[in-house]
Structures are given as C-alpha cells and as structure tokens.
C-alpha cells in the first residue's frame, strides 16, 4: 500500500510540475499567401539551356566553361556538401547510439572507506567489456524538427547554386554581346580610318594639282585624326571586357593576361524572343524565391524544435556484457552483466534559457517571412522592368537600323553631289561621320537587345530544373 501511495504522489507531483510549465501553444505555419497578378493564360516553356537559342557554338562553350570553373559556383557547391553533412548529422540524432566499451581498473579502499569488509582495507580489479545502447525517445518531435530544418537548408543551398548558375549564364551572354559590339565598332572605325587615309592621299594629290583648296584637305585630315583616336579607346574597352569575362569563366591570372577569348565574328548574336506575359507560377519557381521559401520552412521547423524543449525528455539506455575482477575469466558465463535504464528529465527552472531560445526562433521566423515576401515582390518588379527594357531595346534597335540605312544612303548621295561639284568636302565629311556613328549605334543597340533578352531569361528563372530533393 505504501508503494502504491508513493507512486500516486509521484504521478500527481509530475502532473503538477508539467501543468505549471508555460508551454507556448502550437502554431499553424504555412507559406504566406500573397496577392499575385493573374498568371498568363499559357505558362511559357523555359528552355534549360536558353543561351543555345542564339545558335553560337563558341558562346555555348564559354557558358559551359563558366559553369564548370567559376569559383563562386564552386563555393556554392561546397556549401551544398556542408548542408548535406549537417542533414546527416541531424538525422543521426534520431537513431539509437551503440558503443563498444572495454575498460580495466584497479582500486584500493582504506580502512575508513565505506566500501570495506570487516574494517579491512580492500583492493580489487575491475574488468569490463560490454555493448551499450542509448536512445532518446523523440516523443515531442524535437529531433524530427531539427532534421526537417536541415533538409530545408539543404534545399535552400541547392536553390542558391541554381540561382548562381542562372546569373553566370546571363553574365556570359551579356559580356559576349558586349565584346561582339566592340568588335563591330572596331571593325567599322578601322575600315573608316583606312578609307579616310586613302581619301586623304588622293585629296592631297588633287590639292598639289590645284584642283581643290587646302581647306578640303585639312577638314578630311581632322576627321581622320578623330576616328584614329577612337581606336585605342575601343581596344582598351575590349581588353577590359575580355578580362572581366575571363574572371567569370574562372580562368587563372596567367590566362587573364595571355589567353584571348575565342568568339564568332561580330555581329552574330541575334535575339530569339522572350516569353510573353507575366507568368506568376513561373516566377514563384525562380530558384531565389524557392530558396527564400525553403529558409522560411527551416525556420518554422526550428520553432517547433524550440517548443519541444518545454516537454520532458525520455532517454533509454541498456548495456550487455561482462564484468569480472580477474581478466582471465572476464568472458566466463558467470561474468555476464546487463542493465536497463529509463530516465525522464523535465526542465523546471533554467534561468529563462528555453524561453529565450524559443523567442529567438520565432523572431528569426518572422524575419524570414518578410524576406520571402520581399523576394517575391522583387521577382515581379525585376520581371516587369526586364520585359519593359526588352521591348524598349527591340524598338531602339529597329530605329537604329533604319537610321543607319538612311544615313548610309545620304552619305552616298552626298559623295555623288560632291563629285558633281554640288557639295563641299565638309558636307561629305559630315555625312560620312553621321553614317559611321549610326552604324556604331546600331551595333550598340544590338548589344543592348541581347543583354535585355538575357536579363529576361535571368529574372524568369532561366529554365533550370532545380533540386531533386524538392
């Protein structure tokens, strides 16, 4: 009867202790429901390797080189390896732990020690060999929540890698377009300089023959000097663009100085179109948006783990093996020893540590929810801006091409009039300058259109099929 009453009191005391703990209520957490634009009627199929739509094998090779050798991408992949190891560590906490233990000791107790026989000193050996098993019962899903958080962090790191892949591909395409634009401008100004040098030589011959005035010669020479001055500027800009692209490709410092970038003759890039409309579903599948969502879910799982710390912890341990005072008969059947232990630990007072940890995880969750909302809003803003920039670049290129054709024809007519004595040499120089400038602007407009198109693919997620874990 006494034992029964003692057990009843212990149960009542435990219930009172548990009832006195201020355990936070369970929170229902879901990904925030955002007010999004009506999705397009047809969600466009984004090609995974969208840059191949430019049909330039050398560009394809450069993108492949960047994805294979870029150091930022290598760091992102290393972070995935780290996250995967963290997940294995968190998952291991949910499993029993088995240890093999072998020990040997010799102990001596004096006459005044509590462990004596008849007041005599006691000296003995203690040899042990056993297997022990320890298991924490995850009754409140603390370990499961931490494992879920680690899995979401792994997903976030994979999405971060995919985001970087998209950015790198867009950078390579845009840098390649810049190089081809500079190549085109160098070609234009180089041909103009050669033509003007020949023209200046002929004009000097005509001046020496008394057919034209010195003014015609000086005007042409001034224009030649101005165009020659553009060549080193364009060469410098091209060199800087090449080295910037080489860094993105992950090339060594030696390669930056000694290796050139092989590319197609300018201009070869051509716009291949972009998806129409604003597909909301596609934007929500952007890797950076999915990374923000995965981090939010991880934070929610950590809140659950912190809440579980308010409840009792239950630990089961068992040992099976041998124990003897003599090494020679350690593994004798009479040396068999085993033990089983169940322990329950209920936090009562810890100076507010559990409360503080719970509040930390809640605050972190609120921060990441705001981050997710911001990331979605930025995705829509970037897409609207990118589509607008692409439309503007398309219109600008069409205008630049028509203007270049018109000015080229005007220059041709001006030269005809000059040959007929109806225009001055200055008229010819001005017409040629305008035609040359228009051609250079056309090459730059083509670059701007390609860059705008690459940016559209970037902000739409680039078509990567991300994360096998998701």
PDB file of C-alpha atoms in Angstrom, residues 232-370:
ATOM      1  CA  UNK A 232      42.710  52.851 -78.797  1.00  0.00           C
ATOM      2  CA  UNK A 233      39.650  53.673 -76.687  1.00  0.00           C
ATOM      3  CA  UNK A 234      37.744  50.791 -78.218  1.00  0.00           C
ATOM      4  CA  UNK A 235      40.774  48.483 -77.872  1.00  0.00           C
ATOM      5  CA  UNK A 236      41.051  49.337 -74.170  1.00  0.00           C
ATOM      6  CA  UNK A 237      37.329  48.781 -73.609  1.00  0.00           C
ATOM      7  CA  UNK A 238      37.517  45.437 -75.403  1.00  0.00           C
ATOM      8  CA  UNK A 239      40.501  44.324 -73.316  1.00  0.00           C
ATOM      9  CA  UNK A 240      38.718  45.236 -70.092  1.00  0.00           C
ATOM     10  CA  UNK A 241      35.602  43.372 -71.213  1.00  0.00           C
ATOM     11  CA  UNK A 242      37.659  40.289 -72.107  1.00  0.00           C
ATOM     12  CA  UNK A 243      39.382  40.224 -68.717  1.00  0.00           C
ATOM     13  CA  UNK A 244      36.083  40.717 -66.885  1.00  0.00           C
ATOM     14  CA  UNK A 245      34.578  37.778 -68.759  1.00  0.00           C
ATOM     15  CA  UNK A 246      37.685  35.672 -68.114  1.00  0.00           C
ATOM     16  CA  UNK A 247      37.168  36.178 -64.373  1.00  0.00           C
ATOM     17  CA  UNK A 248      33.593  34.940 -64.674  1.00  0.00           C
ATOM     18  CA  UNK A 249      34.933  31.909 -66.553  1.00  0.00           C
ATOM     19  CA  UNK A 250      37.214  31.138 -63.598  1.00  0.00           C
ATOM     20  CA  UNK A 251      40.451  31.486 -65.529  1.00  0.00           C
ATOM     21  CA  UNK A 252      43.805  31.912 -63.794  1.00  0.00           C
ATOM     22  CA  UNK A 253      45.672  35.246 -63.569  1.00  0.00           C
ATOM     23  CA  UNK A 254      48.108  33.958 -66.199  1.00  0.00           C
ATOM     24  CA  UNK A 255      45.267  33.141 -68.572  1.00  0.00           C
ATOM     25  CA  UNK A 256      43.812  36.596 -67.981  1.00  0.00           C
ATOM     26  CA  UNK A 257      46.959  38.094 -69.488  1.00  0.00           C
ATOM     27  CA  UNK A 258      47.929  35.503 -72.094  1.00  0.00           C
ATOM     28  CA  UNK A 259      44.759  33.776 -73.329  1.00  0.00           C
ATOM     29  CA  UNK A 260      42.322  35.520 -75.584  1.00  0.00           C
ATOM     30  CA  UNK A 261      38.622  34.783 -75.799  1.00  0.00           C
ATOM     31  CA  UNK A 262      37.657  32.990 -78.988  1.00  0.00           C
ATOM     32  CA  UNK A 263      34.367  34.290 -80.337  1.00  0.00           C
ATOM     33  CA  UNK A 264      32.449  34.427 -83.559  1.00  0.00           C
ATOM     34  CA  UNK A 265      32.913  37.303 -85.944  1.00  0.00           C
ATOM     35  CA  UNK A 266      30.789  40.260 -84.966  1.00  0.00           C
ATOM     36  CA  UNK A 267      27.931  40.534 -85.020  1.00  0.00           C
ATOM     37  CA  UNK A 268      26.391  37.052 -84.752  1.00  0.00           C
ATOM     38  CA  UNK A 269      24.174  37.146 -81.674  1.00  0.00           C
ATOM     39  CA  UNK A 270      20.566  37.579 -82.595  1.00  0.00           C
ATOM     40  CA  UNK A 271      17.515  37.929 -80.421  1.00  0.00           C
ATOM     41  CA  UNK A 272      15.476  34.751 -80.204  1.00  0.00           C
ATOM     42  CA  UNK A 273      12.464  36.206 -78.448  1.00  0.00           C
ATOM     43  CA  UNK A 274      11.299  36.042 -74.852  1.00  0.00           C
ATOM     44  CA  UNK A 275       8.215  34.568 -73.200  1.00  0.00           C
ATOM     45  CA  UNK A 276       5.194  36.848 -73.404  1.00  0.00           C
ATOM     46  CA  UNK A 277       3.136  37.940 -70.410  1.00  0.00           C
ATOM     47  CA  UNK A 278       3.907  37.696 -66.710  1.00  0.00           C
ATOM     48  CA  UNK A 279       3.549  34.053 -65.599  1.00  0.00           C
ATOM     49  CA  UNK A 280       3.091  34.165 -61.811  1.00  0.00           C
ATOM     50  CA  UNK A 281       3.609  30.425 -61.380  1.00  0.00           C
ATOM     51  CA  UNK A 282       6.880  30.605 -63.260  1.00  0.00           C
ATOM     52  CA  UNK A 283       8.152  33.471 -61.122  1.00  0.00           C
ATOM     53  CA  UNK A 284       7.334  31.592 -57.927  1.00  0.00           C
ATOM     54  CA  UNK A 285       9.510  28.750 -59.256  1.00  0.00           C
ATOM     55  CA  UNK A 286      12.509  31.044 -59.501  1.00  0.00           C
ATOM     56  CA  UNK A 287      15.357  29.421 -57.550  1.00  0.00           C
ATOM     57  CA  UNK A 288      15.919  32.503 -55.381  1.00  0.00           C
ATOM     58  CA  UNK A 289      12.209  32.594 -54.453  1.00  0.00           C
ATOM     59  CA  UNK A 290      12.263  28.877 -53.673  1.00  0.00           C
ATOM     60  CA  UNK A 291      15.417  29.347 -51.601  1.00  0.00           C
ATOM     61  CA  UNK A 292      13.671  32.030 -49.529  1.00  0.00           C
ATOM     62  CA  UNK A 293      10.671  29.734 -49.071  1.00  0.00           C
ATOM     63  CA  UNK A 294      12.899  26.816 -48.009  1.00  0.00           C
ATOM     64  CA  UNK A 295      14.662  29.005 -45.429  1.00  0.00           C
ATOM     65  CA  UNK A 296      11.260  30.065 -44.108  1.00  0.00           C
ATOM     66  CA  UNK A 297      10.203  26.426 -43.704  1.00  0.00           C
ATOM     67  CA  UNK A 298      13.509  25.656 -41.981  1.00  0.00           C
ATOM     68  CA  UNK A 299      12.908  28.482 -39.516  1.00  0.00           C
ATOM     69  CA  UNK A 300       9.419  27.116 -38.809  1.00  0.00           C
ATOM     70  CA  UNK A 301      10.868  23.687 -38.066  1.00  0.00           C
ATOM     71  CA  UNK A 302      13.337  25.266 -35.637  1.00  0.00           C
ATOM     72  CA  UNK A 303      10.439  26.955 -33.836  1.00  0.00           C
ATOM     73  CA  UNK A 304       8.876  23.501 -33.400  1.00  0.00           C
ATOM     74  CA  UNK A 305      12.166  22.126 -32.069  1.00  0.00           C
ATOM     75  CA  UNK A 306      12.490  25.000 -29.592  1.00  0.00           C
ATOM     76  CA  UNK A 307       8.926  24.416 -28.389  1.00  0.00           C
ATOM     77  CA  UNK A 308       9.671  20.729 -27.787  1.00  0.00           C
ATOM     78  CA  UNK A 309      12.317  21.758 -25.232  1.00  0.00           C
ATOM     79  CA  UNK A 310       9.494  22.644 -22.795  1.00  0.00           C
ATOM     80  CA  UNK A 311       8.464  18.994 -22.518  1.00  0.00           C
ATOM     81  CA  UNK A 312      10.138  16.118 -20.673  1.00  0.00           C
ATOM     82  CA  UNK A 313      12.995  14.277 -22.290  1.00  0.00           C
ATOM     83  CA  UNK A 314      12.919  10.490 -22.164  1.00  0.00           C
ATOM     84  CA  UNK A 315      16.160   8.542 -22.505  1.00  0.00           C
ATOM     85  CA  UNK A 316      16.526   4.762 -22.676  1.00  0.00           C
ATOM     86  CA  UNK A 317      19.889   3.103 -22.076  1.00  0.00           C
ATOM     87  CA  UNK A 318      20.905  -0.523 -21.942  1.00  0.00           C
ATOM     88  CA  UNK A 319      24.186  -2.366 -21.505  1.00  0.00           C
ATOM     89  CA  UNK A 320      25.061  -6.027 -22.027  1.00  0.00           C
ATOM     90  CA  UNK A 321      28.461  -7.591 -21.485  1.00  0.00           C
ATOM     91  CA  UNK A 322      30.869  -8.986 -18.956  1.00  0.00           C
ATOM     92  CA  UNK A 323      32.380  -7.784 -15.678  1.00  0.00           C
ATOM     93  CA  UNK A 324      34.974  -9.546 -13.556  1.00  0.00           C
ATOM     94  CA  UNK A 325      37.721  -8.912 -11.028  1.00  0.00           C
ATOM     95  CA  UNK A 326      40.008 -11.236 -12.962  1.00  0.00           C
ATOM     96  CA  UNK A 327      40.955 -10.745 -16.585  1.00  0.00           C
ATOM     97  CA  UNK A 328      41.317 -14.487 -17.085  1.00  0.00           C
ATOM     98  CA  UNK A 329      37.617 -15.207 -16.507  1.00  0.00           C
ATOM     99  CA  UNK A 330      36.191 -11.978 -17.946  1.00  0.00           C
ATOM    100  CA  UNK A 331      34.303 -13.797 -20.662  1.00  0.00           C
ATOM    101  CA  UNK A 332      33.148 -16.623 -18.401  1.00  0.00           C
ATOM    102  CA  UNK A 333      29.402 -17.182 -18.260  1.00  0.00           C
ATOM    103  CA  UNK A 334      29.358 -16.242 -14.585  1.00  0.00           C
ATOM    104  CA  UNK A 335      30.767 -12.787 -15.501  1.00  0.00           C
ATOM    105  CA  UNK A 336      27.699 -11.825 -17.511  1.00  0.00           C
ATOM    106  CA  UNK A 337      26.285  -8.387 -16.611  1.00  0.00           C
ATOM    107  CA  UNK A 338      23.475  -6.270 -18.040  1.00  0.00           C
ATOM    108  CA  UNK A 339      21.487  -3.198 -17.165  1.00  0.00           C
ATOM    109  CA  UNK A 340      18.433  -1.305 -18.420  1.00  0.00           C
ATOM    110  CA  UNK A 341      17.642   2.294 -17.525  1.00  0.00           C
ATOM    111  CA  UNK A 342      14.807   4.633 -18.416  1.00  0.00           C
ATOM    112  CA  UNK A 343      15.148   8.284 -17.432  1.00  0.00           C
ATOM    113  CA  UNK A 344      12.742  11.202 -17.676  1.00  0.00           C
ATOM    114  CA  UNK A 345      14.051  14.757 -17.405  1.00  0.00           C
ATOM    115  CA  UNK A 346      11.648  17.680 -17.061  1.00  0.00           C
ATOM    116  CA  UNK A 347      13.042  21.236 -17.151  1.00  0.00           C
ATOM    117  CA  UNK A 348      11.729  23.211 -14.172  1.00  0.00           C
ATOM    118  CA  UNK A 349      13.904  26.319 -13.959  1.00  0.00           C
ATOM    119  CA  UNK A 350      16.815  27.200 -16.233  1.00  0.00           C
ATOM    120  CA  UNK A 351      17.044  30.945 -15.877  1.00  0.00           C
ATOM    121  CA  UNK A 352      14.850  31.563 -18.913  1.00  0.00           C
ATOM    122  CA  UNK A 353      17.075  29.785 -21.425  1.00  0.00           C
ATOM    123  CA  UNK A 354      14.271  27.788 -23.042  1.00  0.00           C
ATOM    124  CA  UNK A 355      12.033  30.852 -23.271  1.00  0.00           C
ATOM    125  CA  UNK A 356      14.839  32.892 -24.821  1.00  0.00           C
ATOM    126  CA  UNK A 357      15.653  30.195 -27.370  1.00  0.00           C
ATOM    127  CA  UNK A 358      12.001  29.912 -28.348  1.00  0.00           C
ATOM    128  CA  UNK A 359      11.692  33.686 -28.780  1.00  0.00           C
ATOM    129  CA  UNK A 360      14.871  33.724 -30.876  1.00  0.00           C
ATOM    130  CA  UNK A 361      13.474  31.129 -33.284  1.00  0.00           C
ATOM    131  CA  UNK A 362      10.152  32.978 -33.506  1.00  0.00           C
ATOM    132  CA  UNK A 363      11.873  36.283 -34.314  1.00  0.00           C
ATOM    133  CA  UNK A 364      14.021  34.572 -36.917  1.00  0.00           C
ATOM    134  CA  UNK A 365      10.922  33.044 -38.496  1.00  0.00           C
ATOM    135  CA  UNK A 366       9.238  36.455 -38.719  1.00  0.00           C
ATOM    136  CA  UNK A 367      12.347  37.911 -40.374  1.00  0.00           C
ATOM    137  CA  UNK A 368      12.478  35.153 -42.976  1.00  0.00           C
ATOM    138  CA  UNK A 369       8.770  35.524 -43.702  1.00  0.00           C
ATOM    139  CA  UNK A 370       9.410  39.182 -44.523  1.00  0.00           C
TER     140      UNK A 370
END
